[in-house]
Amino acid sequence: MAGILAMIWVPGYAGLLSGQLLFGLAQLQMVLAAQSVISGLASGERLERYFGWYATWLSGGQVVGPLIAGGLIHLTGETDLSFMTMVVFAMLATVSSRGLTGLARERLKVDRSVTGFRAQAALLGRNEGVQVSVGVTAAAMFAMSIHGSYLPVYLDHLEVSASVIGVLVSLRATAAMLIRPFMARVIALVGGRSVALVLSLGLLAGGLALLGFSEQAVMIGVFSVFVGVGSGISQPLSMVILAENVEPAQRSGALGMRLMANRAVNFLAPLLFGAILEFGGFGLAFPLTGAIVAVAGLVLLLHQRRRR
């Protein structure tokens, strides 16, 4: 709430930067807290369902939030009302958090020796589950960052209308939101988590690569759905794998490490795509970055088989 209010009330870049800093720190803490709580509630298929529903509501907020903000700005012609609406939602979330019970309200005594940077680096170096989780989330975020950053640019390059661009851009988030409640069933249907991870990364790689070969809105929408389904399964499943392979005392730190990998890839992926785009255009950039995701998936598959 403080971050949102700073953006409204403090003029200039000072308000924008301080607000973004406060907002970003708060969002990071809320995500880590939620994931840490959920990771301790169950295991196996039940944990898959829990993380599937958590990710569903997360995606739902990302779909609905911009629609509400855009609608309010369109109706009033100002941004203040949309920002104050965010404050109201934050207040409601604060009130609802008082209803948390059980593990969500329990404190866990943690030795600092298992939560420092060295301990987390050692965990990443020796724990196969953490390695797979971080690798999967990095590959998925790479594809999602490129898709989210450059699909609108590609569609504008094709002279697609603004309304169609809005629909096509939202398809990925919608597909991810719709598949996540059924994640546990999909995993059981395809024959286990390893197969589900390979298939999800395959959909991400294929959807991203094929975008460069199509100029038809319908096919671009289909390939965006591929990316959405792939990310919709891989992201929550990577959290499940991490939660089940780490001791309770190290879960929050390991989840934070996973989130740090997400943020790093989110920063670097558009820069890499932009450099390739400058050199070879969309026809090269999308297939090449899709191939990078495919190679990452192949490396993870071989890594798992070697450990077995």
Coordinates of N, CA, C and O in Angstrom, one line a residue, residues 27-187:
Q27 N 5.9 -7.5 -2.9 CA 5.4 -8.6 -3.8 C 6.3 -9.8 -3.7 O 5.8 -10.9 -3.6
L28 N 7.6 -9.6 -3.6 CA 8.5 -10.7 -3.4 C 8.3 -11.4 -2.1 O 8.2 -12.7 -2.1
Q29 N 8.1 -10.7 -1.0 CA 7.8 -11.3 0.3 C 6.5 -12.1 0.3 O 6.4 -13.2 0.8
M30 N 5.5 -11.5 -0.3 CA 4.2 -12.2 -0.4 C 4.3 -13.5 -1.2 O 3.7 -14.5 -0.8
V31 N 5.0 -13.5 -2.3 CA 5.1 -14.7 -3.1 C 5.9 -15.8 -2.4 O 5.5 -16.9 -2.4
L32 N 7.0 -15.4 -1.8 CA 7.8 -16.4 -1.0 C 7.0 -16.9 0.2 O 7.1 -18.1 0.4
A33 N 6.3 -16.1 0.9 CA 5.5 -16.5 2.0 C 4.4 -17.5 1.6 O 4.2 -18.6 2.2
A34 N 3.7 -17.2 0.5 CA 2.6 -18.1 0.0 C 3.2 -19.4 -0.4 O 2.7 -20.5 -0.1
Q35 N 4.3 -19.4 -1.2 CA 4.9 -20.6 -1.7 C 5.4 -21.5 -0.5 O 5.3 -22.7 -0.6
S36 N 6.0 -20.8 0.5 CA 6.5 -21.5 1.6 C 5.4 -22.2 2.4 O 5.6 -23.4 2.8
V37 N 4.3 -21.5 2.6 CA 3.2 -22.1 3.3 C 2.6 -23.3 2.6 O 2.4 -24.4 3.1
I38 N 2.4 -23.1 1.3 CA 1.8 -24.2 0.5 C 2.7 -25.4 0.4 O 2.3 -26.6 0.5
S39 N 4.0 -25.2 0.3 CA 5.0 -26.3 0.2 C 4.9 -27.2 1.4 O 5.4 -28.4 1.3
G40 N 4.5 -26.7 2.6 CA 4.5 -27.5 3.8 C 3.1 -28.2 4.1 O 2.9 -28.8 5.1
L41 N 2.1 -28.0 3.2 CA 0.8 -28.5 3.5 C 0.5 -29.9 3.1 O -0.4 -30.6 3.6
A42 N 1.3 -30.4 2.1 CA 1.0 -31.8 1.6 C 2.2 -32.3 0.8 O 3.3 -31.6 0.8
S43 N 2.0 -33.4 0.2 CA 3.1 -34.0 -0.7 C 2.3 -34.8 -1.8 O 1.1 -35.0 -1.8
G44 N 3.1 -35.2 -2.8 CA 2.6 -36.0 -3.9 C 1.5 -35.3 -4.7 O 1.6 -34.1 -5.0
E45 N 0.5 -36.0 -5.1 CA -0.6 -35.5 -5.9 C -1.3 -34.3 -5.3 O -1.7 -33.4 -6.0
R46 N -1.5 -34.4 -3.9 CA -2.2 -33.3 -3.3 C -1.4 -32.0 -3.4 O -2.0 -30.9 -3.6
L47 N -0.1 -32.0 -3.3 CA 0.7 -30.9 -3.4 C 0.7 -30.3 -4.8 O 0.7 -29.1 -5.0
E48 N 0.6 -31.2 -5.8 CA 0.5 -30.8 -7.2 C -0.8 -30.0 -7.4 O -0.9 -29.0 -8.0
R49 N -1.9 -30.5 -6.8 CA -3.2 -29.8 -6.9 C -3.1 -28.4 -6.2 O -3.6 -27.4 -6.7
Y50 N -2.5 -28.4 -5.0 CA -2.4 -27.1 -4.3 C -1.7 -26.1 -5.0 O -2.1 -24.9 -5.2
F51 N -0.5 -26.4 -5.6 CA 0.3 -25.5 -6.3 C -0.4 -25.1 -7.7 O -0.3 -24.0 -8.2
G52 N -1.1 -26.1 -8.2 CA -1.9 -25.8 -9.4 C -2.9 -24.7 -9.2 O -3.1 -23.8 -10.0
W53 N -3.7 -24.8 -8.1 CA -4.7 -23.8 -7.8 C -4.1 -22.5 -7.4 O -4.6 -21.4 -7.7
Y54 N -3.0 -22.6 -6.6 CA -2.3 -21.3 -6.3 C -1.8 -20.6 -7.6 O -2.1 -19.4 -7.7
A55 N -1.2 -21.3 -8.5 CA -0.8 -20.7 -9.7 C -2.0 -20.2 -10.6 O -1.9 -19.2 -11.3
T56 N -3.1 -20.9 -10.5 CA -4.3 -20.5 -11.2 C -4.8 -19.1 -10.8 O -5.0 -18.2 -11.6
W57 N -4.9 -18.9 -9.5 CA -5.3 -17.6 -8.9 C -4.3 -16.5 -9.2 O -4.7 -15.4 -9.4
L58 N -3.0 -16.9 -9.2 CA -2.0 -15.9 -9.5 C -2.1 -15.5 -11.0 O -2.1 -14.2 -11.2
S59 N -2.4 -16.4 -11.9 CA -2.6 -16.0 -13.3 C -3.9 -15.2 -13.4 O -3.9 -14.3 -14.2
G60 N -4.9 -15.6 -12.7 CA -6.2 -14.9 -12.8 C -6.1 -13.5 -12.4 O -6.6 -12.6 -13.0
G61 N -5.3 -13.2 -11.3 CA -5.1 -11.8 -10.9 C -4.3 -11.0 -12.0 O -4.6 -9.8 -12.3
Q62 N -3.4 -11.7 -12.7 CA -2.6 -11.0 -13.7 C -3.5 -10.7 -15.0 O -3.2 -9.8 -15.7
V63 N -4.5 -11.6 -15.2 CA -5.4 -11.3 -16.3 C -6.4 -10.3 -15.9 O -6.7 -9.3 -16.7
V64 N -7.0 -10.4 -14.7 CA -8.1 -9.5 -14.4 C -7.6 -8.1 -14.0 O -8.3 -7.1 -14.3
G65 N -6.5 -8.0 -13.3 CA -6.0 -6.7 -12.8 C -5.8 -5.7 -13.9 O -6.4 -4.6 -13.7
P66 N -5.1 -6.0 -15.0 CA -5.0 -5.0 -16.0 C -6.3 -4.6 -16.7 O -6.5 -3.4 -17.1
L67 N -7.3 -5.5 -16.7 CA -8.6 -5.2 -17.3 C -9.3 -4.2 -16.4 O -9.9 -3.3 -16.9
I68 N -9.3 -4.4 -15.1 CA -9.9 -3.5 -14.2 C -9.3 -2.1 -14.2 O -9.9 -1.1 -14.3
A69 N -7.9 -2.1 -14.2 CA -7.2 -0.8 -14.2 C -7.5 -0.1 -15.6 O -7.8 1.1 -15.6
G70 N -7.4 -0.8 -16.7 CA -7.7 -0.2 -18.0 C -9.1 0.3 -18.1 O -9.3 1.4 -18.6
G71 N -10.1 -0.4 -17.5 CA -11.5 0.0 -17.6 C -11.7 1.3 -16.8 O -12.4 2.2 -17.2
L72 N -11.1 1.3 -15.6 CA -11.2 2.5 -14.8 C -10.6 3.8 -15.4 O -11.1 4.9 -15.3
I73 N -9.4 3.6 -16.0 CA -8.7 4.7 -16.7 C -9.5 5.1 -17.9 O -9.7 6.3 -18.1
H74 N -10.1 4.2 -18.6 CA -11.0 4.5 -19.7 C -12.2 5.3 -19.3 O -12.6 6.3 -20.0
L75 N -12.8 4.9 -18.2 CA -14.0 5.6 -17.7 C -13.8 7.0 -17.2 O -14.6 7.9 -17.4
T76 N -12.7 7.1 -16.4 CA -12.4 8.4 -15.7 C -11.4 9.3 -16.4 O -11.4 10.5 -16.2
G77 N -10.6 8.7 -17.3 CA -9.5 9.5 -17.9 C -8.4 9.8 -17.0 O -7.5 10.5 -17.4
E78 N -8.3 9.2 -15.8 CA -7.2 9.4 -14.9 C -6.7 8.1 -14.4 O -7.4 7.1 -14.5
T79 N -5.6 8.1 -13.7 CA -5.0 6.9 -13.2 C -5.2 6.8 -11.7 O -5.0 5.7 -11.1
D80 N -5.5 7.9 -11.0 CA -5.6 7.8 -9.5 C -6.6 6.8 -9.0 O -6.3 6.1 -8.0
L81 N -7.8 6.7 -9.7 CA -8.8 5.8 -9.2 C -8.3 4.3 -9.3 O -8.6 3.5 -8.4
S82 N -7.6 4.0 -10.4 CA -7.1 2.7 -10.5 C -6.1 2.3 -9.5 O -6.1 1.2 -8.9
F83 N -5.2 3.3 -9.1 CA -4.2 3.1 -8.1 C -4.9 2.9 -6.7 O -4.5 2.1 -5.9
M84 N -5.9 3.7 -6.4 CA -6.6 3.6 -5.2 C -7.4 2.3 -5.1 O -7.5 1.7 -4.0
T85 N -7.8 1.8 -6.2 CA -8.5 0.4 -6.2 C -7.5 -0.6 -5.8 O -7.8 -1.6 -5.1
M86 N -6.2 -0.5 -6.3 CA -5.1 -1.4 -5.8 C -5.0 -1.4 -4.3 O -4.8 -2.4 -3.7
V87 N -5.0 -0.2 -3.7 CA -4.9 0.0 -2.3 C -6.0 -0.8 -1.6 O -5.8 -1.4 -0.6
V88 N -7.3 -0.6 -2.1 CA -8.4 -1.3 -1.5 C -8.2 -2.8 -1.6 O -8.5 -3.5 -0.6
F89 N -7.7 -3.4 -2.7 CA -7.5 -4.8 -2.8 C -6.4 -5.2 -1.8 O -6.5 -6.3 -1.2
A90 N -5.4 -4.4 -1.6 CA -4.3 -4.7 -0.6 C -4.9 -4.7 0.8 O -4.5 -5.6 1.6
M91 N -5.8 -3.8 1.1 CA -6.5 -3.8 2.4 C -7.3 -5.1 2.6 O -7.2 -5.7 3.7
L92 N -8.0 -5.5 1.6 CA -8.8 -6.7 1.7 C -7.9 -7.9 1.9 O -8.2 -8.8 2.7
A93 N -6.8 -8.0 1.2 CA -5.8 -9.1 1.4 C -5.3 -9.1 2.8 O -5.1 -10.2 3.4
T94 N -5.0 -7.9 3.3 CA -4.5 -7.8 4.7 C -5.5 -8.4 5.7 O -5.2 -9.1 6.6
V95 N -6.8 -8.0 5.5 CA -7.8 -8.5 6.4 C -8.0 -10.0 6.3 O -8.1 -10.7 7.3
S96 N -8.0 -10.5 5.0 CA -8.2 -11.9 4.8 C -7.0 -12.7 5.4 O -7.2 -13.9 5.8
S97 N -5.8 -12.2 5.5 CA -4.7 -12.9 6.0 C -4.8 -13.2 7.5 O -4.2 -14.2 8.0
R98 N -5.7 -12.5 8.2 CA -5.9 -12.8 9.6 C -6.7 -14.1 9.7 O -6.7 -14.7 10.8
G99 N -7.2 -14.7 8.7 CA -7.9 -16.0 8.7 C -7.0 -17.2 8.5 O -7.5 -18.3 8.6
L100 N -5.7 -16.9 8.3 CA -4.8 -18.1 8.2 C -4.7 -18.9 9.4 O -4.7 -18.3 10.5
T101 N -4.6 -20.2 9.3 CA -4.6 -21.1 10.5 C -3.5 -22.1 10.2 O -2.9 -22.2 9.2
G102 N -3.2 -23.0 11.3 CA -2.3 -24.1 11.2 C -0.9 -23.7 10.8 O -0.4 -22.7 11.4
L103 N -0.3 -24.4 9.8 CA 1.1 -24.2 9.4 C 1.3 -22.8 9.0 O 2.4 -22.2 9.1
A104 N 0.3 -22.1 8.4 CA 0.4 -20.8 7.9 C 0.7 -19.8 9.0 O 1.2 -18.7 8.7
R105 N 0.4 -20.1 10.2 CA 0.6 -19.1 11.3 C 1.7 -19.6 12.2 O 2.1 -18.9 13.2
E106 N 2.3 -20.8 12.0 CA 3.3 -21.3 12.9 C 4.7 -20.7 12.5 O 5.0 -20.5 11.3
R107 N 5.5 -20.5 13.5 CA 6.9 -20.1 13.3 C 7.8 -21.3 13.3 O 7.6 -22.2 14.0
L108 N 8.8 -21.2 12.4 CA 9.8 -22.3 12.3 C 11.1 -21.8 12.7 O 11.7 -20.9 12.1
K109 N 11.7 -22.4 13.7 CA 13.1 -22.1 14.2 C 14.1 -22.6 13.1 O 14.1 -23.8 12.8
V110 N 14.9 -21.7 12.6 CA 15.8 -22.0 11.6 C 17.2 -21.6 11.9 O 17.4 -20.5 12.4
D111 N 18.1 -22.5 11.8 CA 19.6 -22.2 12.0 C 20.1 -21.4 10.9 O 19.9 -21.7 9.7
R112 N 20.7 -20.3 11.2 CA 21.2 -19.4 10.1 C 22.2 -20.1 9.2 O 22.5 -19.6 8.1
S113 N 22.9 -21.1 9.7 CA 23.9 -21.8 8.9 C 23.3 -22.5 7.6 O 24.0 -22.8 6.7
V114 N 21.9 -22.7 7.6 CA 21.3 -23.3 6.5 C 20.6 -22.3 5.6 O 19.9 -22.7 4.6
T115 N 20.6 -21.1 5.9 CA 19.9 -20.1 5.1 C 20.8 -19.1 4.4 O 20.2 -18.2 3.7
G116 N 22.1 -19.1 4.6 CA 22.9 -18.1 4.0 C 23.2 -18.4 2.6 O 22.8 -19.4 2.0
F117 N 23.9 -17.5 1.9 CA 24.2 -17.7 0.5 C 25.1 -18.9 0.2 O 24.8 -19.6 -0.8
R118 N 26.0 -19.2 1.1 CA 26.8 -20.4 0.9 C 26.0 -21.7 1.0 O 26.2 -22.6 0.2
A119 N 25.1 -21.7 2.0 CA 24.3 -22.9 2.2 C 23.4 -23.1 1.0 O 23.1 -24.2 0.5
Q120 N 22.8 -22.0 0.4 CA 21.9 -22.1 -0.7 C 22.7 -22.5 -2.0 O 22.3 -23.3 -2.8
A121 N 24.0 -22.0 -2.1 CA 24.8 -22.4 -3.3 C 25.2 -23.9 -3.2 O 25.2 -24.6 -4.2
A122 N 25.5 -24.3 -1.9 CA 25.8 -25.7 -1.8 C 24.6 -26.6 -2.1 O 24.7 -27.7 -2.6
L123 N 23.4 -26.1 -1.7 CA 22.1 -26.9 -1.9 C 21.9 -27.0 -3.4 O 21.6 -28.1 -3.9
L124 N 22.1 -25.9 -4.1 CA 22.0 -26.0 -5.6 C 23.0 -26.9 -6.2 O 22.7 -27.6 -7.2
G125 N 24.2 -27.0 -5.7 CA 25.2 -27.8 -6.2 C 25.0 -29.3 -6.0 O 25.5 -30.1 -6.9
R126 N 24.3 -29.7 -5.0 CA 24.2 -31.1 -4.6 C 22.8 -31.7 -4.8 O 22.6 -32.9 -4.8
N127 N 21.8 -30.9 -4.8 CA 20.4 -31.3 -4.7 C 19.8 -31.4 -6.1 O 19.6 -30.3 -6.8
E128 N 19.5 -32.6 -6.6 CA 19.0 -32.8 -8.0 C 17.7 -32.1 -8.1 O 17.4 -31.5 -9.2
G129 N 16.8 -32.2 -7.1 CA 15.5 -31.5 -7.2 C 15.6 -30.0 -7.4 O 14.8 -29.5 -8.2
V130 N 16.5 -29.4 -6.7 CA 16.6 -28.0 -6.8 C 17.2 -27.6 -8.2 O 16.8 -26.6 -8.8
Q131 N 18.2 -28.4 -8.6 CA 18.8 -28.2 -9.9 C 17.7 -28.2 -11.0 O 17.6 -27.4 -11.9
V132 N 16.9 -29.3 -11.0 CA 15.8 -29.4 -12.0 C 14.8 -28.3 -11.9 O 14.4 -27.7 -12.9
S133 N 14.4 -28.0 -10.7 CA 13.4 -26.9 -10.5 C 13.9 -25.6 -11.0 O 13.2 -24.9 -11.8
V134 N 15.2 -25.2 -10.7 CA 15.7 -23.9 -11.2 C 15.9 -24.0 -12.7 O 15.6 -23.0 -13.4
G135 N 16.4 -25.1 -13.2 CA 16.6 -25.2 -14.7 C 15.3 -25.1 -15.4 O 15.2 -24.4 -16.4
V136 N 14.2 -25.7 -14.9 CA 12.9 -25.7 -15.6 C 12.3 -24.3 -15.5 O 11.8 -23.8 -16.6
T137 N 12.4 -23.7 -14.4 CA 11.8 -22.3 -14.3 C 12.6 -21.3 -15.1 O 12.0 -20.4 -15.6
A138 N 13.9 -21.5 -15.2 CA 14.7 -20.6 -16.0 C 14.3 -20.7 -17.5 O 14.1 -19.7 -18.2
A139 N 14.2 -22.0 -18.0 CA 13.8 -22.2 -19.4 C 12.4 -21.7 -19.7 O 12.2 -21.0 -20.7
A140 N 11.5 -21.9 -18.7 CA 10.1 -21.5 -19.0 C 10.0 -19.9 -18.9 O 9.4 -19.3 -19.8
M141 N 10.7 -19.3 -18.0 CA 10.7 -17.9 -17.9 C 11.4 -17.2 -19.1 O 11.0 -16.1 -19.6
F142 N 12.4 -17.9 -19.7 CA 13.0 -17.4 -20.9 C 12.0 -17.3 -22.0 O 11.9 -16.3 -22.7
A143 N 11.2 -18.4 -22.2 CA 10.2 -18.3 -23.3 C 9.1 -17.3 -23.0 O 8.7 -16.6 -23.9
M144 N 8.7 -17.3 -21.7 CA 7.6 -16.4 -21.4 C 8.0 -14.9 -21.5 O 7.2 -14.0 -21.9
S145 N 9.2 -14.6 -21.1 CA 9.7 -13.2 -21.2 C 9.8 -12.7 -22.7 O 9.4 -11.6 -23.0
I146 N 10.3 -13.6 -23.5 CA 10.4 -13.2 -24.9 C 9.0 -13.1 -25.5 O 8.7 -12.2 -26.3
H147 N 8.1 -14.1 -25.2 CA 6.7 -14.0 -25.8 C 6.0 -12.8 -25.3 O 5.4 -12.1 -26.1
G148 N 6.1 -12.4 -24.0 CA 5.4 -11.3 -23.5 C 6.0 -10.0 -24.0 O 5.3 -9.0 -24.2
S149 N 7.3 -9.9 -24.2 CA 8.0 -8.6 -24.5 C 7.9 -8.4 -26.0 O 7.7 -7.2 -26.5
Y150 N 8.0 -9.4 -26.9 CA 8.1 -9.2 -28.3 C 6.9 -9.6 -29.2 O 6.9 -9.3 -30.3
L151 N 6.0 -10.4 -28.6 CA 4.8 -10.7 -29.4 C 4.1 -9.5 -29.9 O 3.7 -9.4 -31.0
P152 N 3.8 -8.5 -29.0 CA 3.1 -7.3 -29.4 C 3.9 -6.6 -30.5 O 3.3 -6.0 -31.4
V153 N 5.2 -6.5 -30.4 CA 6.0 -5.9 -31.4 C 5.9 -6.6 -32.8 O 5.8 -6.0 -33.8
Y154 N 5.9 -7.9 -32.7 CA 5.8 -8.7 -33.9 C 4.4 -8.5 -34.6 O 4.3 -8.4 -35.8
L155 N 3.4 -8.5 -33.8 CA 2.0 -8.3 -34.3 C 1.9 -6.9 -34.9 O 1.2 -6.7 -35.9
D156 N 2.5 -5.9 -34.3 CA 2.5 -4.6 -34.8 C 3.2 -4.5 -36.1 O 2.8 -3.8 -37.1
H157 N 4.3 -5.3 -36.2 CA 5.1 -5.4 -37.4 C 4.3 -6.0 -38.6 O 4.4 -5.6 -39.7
L158 N 3.4 -6.9 -38.2 CA 2.5 -7.5 -39.2 C 1.2 -6.6 -39.5 O 0.4 -7.1 -40.2
E159 N 1.1 -5.5 -38.8 CA 0.0 -4.5 -39.0 C -1.3 -5.1 -38.5 O -2.3 -4.9 -39.1
V160 N -1.3 -5.9 -37.4 CA -2.5 -6.4 -36.8 C -3.1 -5.3 -36.0 O -2.4 -4.5 -35.4
S161 N -4.5 -5.3 -36.0 CA -5.2 -4.2 -35.3 C -4.9 -4.4 -33.8 O -4.6 -5.4 -33.2
A162 N -5.1 -3.2 -33.1 CA -4.8 -3.2 -31.6 C -5.7 -4.1 -30.8 O -5.3 -4.8 -29.9
S163 N -7.0 -4.2 -31.2 CA -7.9 -5.1 -30.5 C -7.5 -6.6 -30.6 O -7.6 -7.4 -29.7
V164 N -7.1 -7.0 -31.8 CA -6.6 -8.4 -32.1 C -5.3 -8.6 -31.3 O -5.1 -9.7 -30.7
I165 N -4.4 -7.6 -31.3 CA -3.2 -7.8 -30.5 C -3.5 -8.1 -29.0 O -2.9 -8.9 -28.4
G166 N -4.5 -7.3 -28.5 CA -4.9 -7.5 -27.1 C -5.3 -8.9 -26.8 O -5.0 -9.6 -25.8
V167 N -6.1 -9.5 -27.7 CA -6.7 -10.8 -27.6 C -5.5 -11.8 -27.6 O -5.4 -12.8 -26.8
L168 N -4.7 -11.7 -28.6 CA -3.6 -12.7 -28.8 C -2.6 -12.6 -27.7 O -2.1 -13.7 -27.3
V169 N -2.3 -11.5 -27.2 CA -1.4 -11.4 -26.0 C -1.9 -12.0 -24.8 O -1.2 -12.6 -24.0
S170 N -3.3 -11.9 -24.6 CA -3.9 -12.5 -23.4 C -4.1 -14.0 -23.5 O -4.4 -14.6 -22.5
L171 N -4.0 -14.5 -24.7 CA -4.2 -16.0 -24.8 C -3.3 -16.8 -24.0 O -3.7 -17.8 -23.4
R172 N -2.0 -16.4 -23.9 CA -1.0 -17.2 -23.2 C -1.4 -17.3 -21.7 O -1.4 -18.4 -21.1
A173 N -1.7 -16.1 -21.1 CA -2.1 -16.1 -19.7 C -3.4 -16.9 -19.4 O -3.5 -17.6 -18.4
T174 N -4.3 -16.7 -20.4 CA -5.6 -17.4 -20.2 C -5.4 -19.0 -20.3 O -5.9 -19.7 -19.5
A175 N -4.6 -19.4 -21.3 CA -4.3 -20.8 -21.4 C -3.6 -21.4 -20.2 O -3.9 -22.5 -19.7
A176 N -2.6 -20.6 -19.6 CA -1.9 -21.0 -18.4 C -2.9 -21.1 -17.3 O -2.8 -22.1 -16.5
M177 N -3.8 -20.2 -17.1 CA -4.7 -20.2 -16.0 C -5.7 -21.4 -16.1 O -6.0 -22.0 -15.1
L178 N -6.1 -21.7 -17.3 CA -7.1 -22.8 -17.4 C -6.5 -24.2 -17.2 O -7.2 -25.1 -16.8
I179 N -5.2 -24.4 -17.6 CA -4.6 -25.7 -17.5 C -4.2 -26.0 -16.1 O -4.1 -27.2 -15.7
R180 N -3.9 -25.0 -15.3 CA -3.3 -25.2 -14.0 C -4.1 -26.0 -13.0 O -3.6 -26.8 -12.2
P181 N -5.5 -25.8 -12.9 CA -6.3 -26.6 -12.0 C -6.2 -28.1 -12.3 O -6.5 -28.9 -11.4
F182 N -5.9 -28.4 -13.5 CA -5.9 -29.8 -13.9 C -4.4 -30.4 -14.0 O -4.2 -31.4 -14.6
M183 N -3.5 -29.7 -13.4 CA -2.1 -30.1 -13.5 C -1.9 -31.5 -13.0 O -1.2 -32.3 -13.6
A184 N -2.4 -31.8 -11.9 CA -2.2 -33.2 -11.3 C -2.8 -34.3 -12.2 O -2.2 -35.3 -12.4
R185 N -3.9 -34.0 -12.8 CA -4.5 -35.0 -13.8 C -3.7 -35.1 -15.0 O -3.5 -36.2 -15.5
V186 N -3.1 -34.0 -15.5 CA -2.3 -34.1 -16.7 C -1.0 -34.9 -16.4 O -0.6 -35.7 -17.2
I187 N -0.4 -34.7 -15.2 CA 0.8 -35.4 -14.8 C 0.5 -36.9 -14.8 O 1.3 -37.8 -15.3

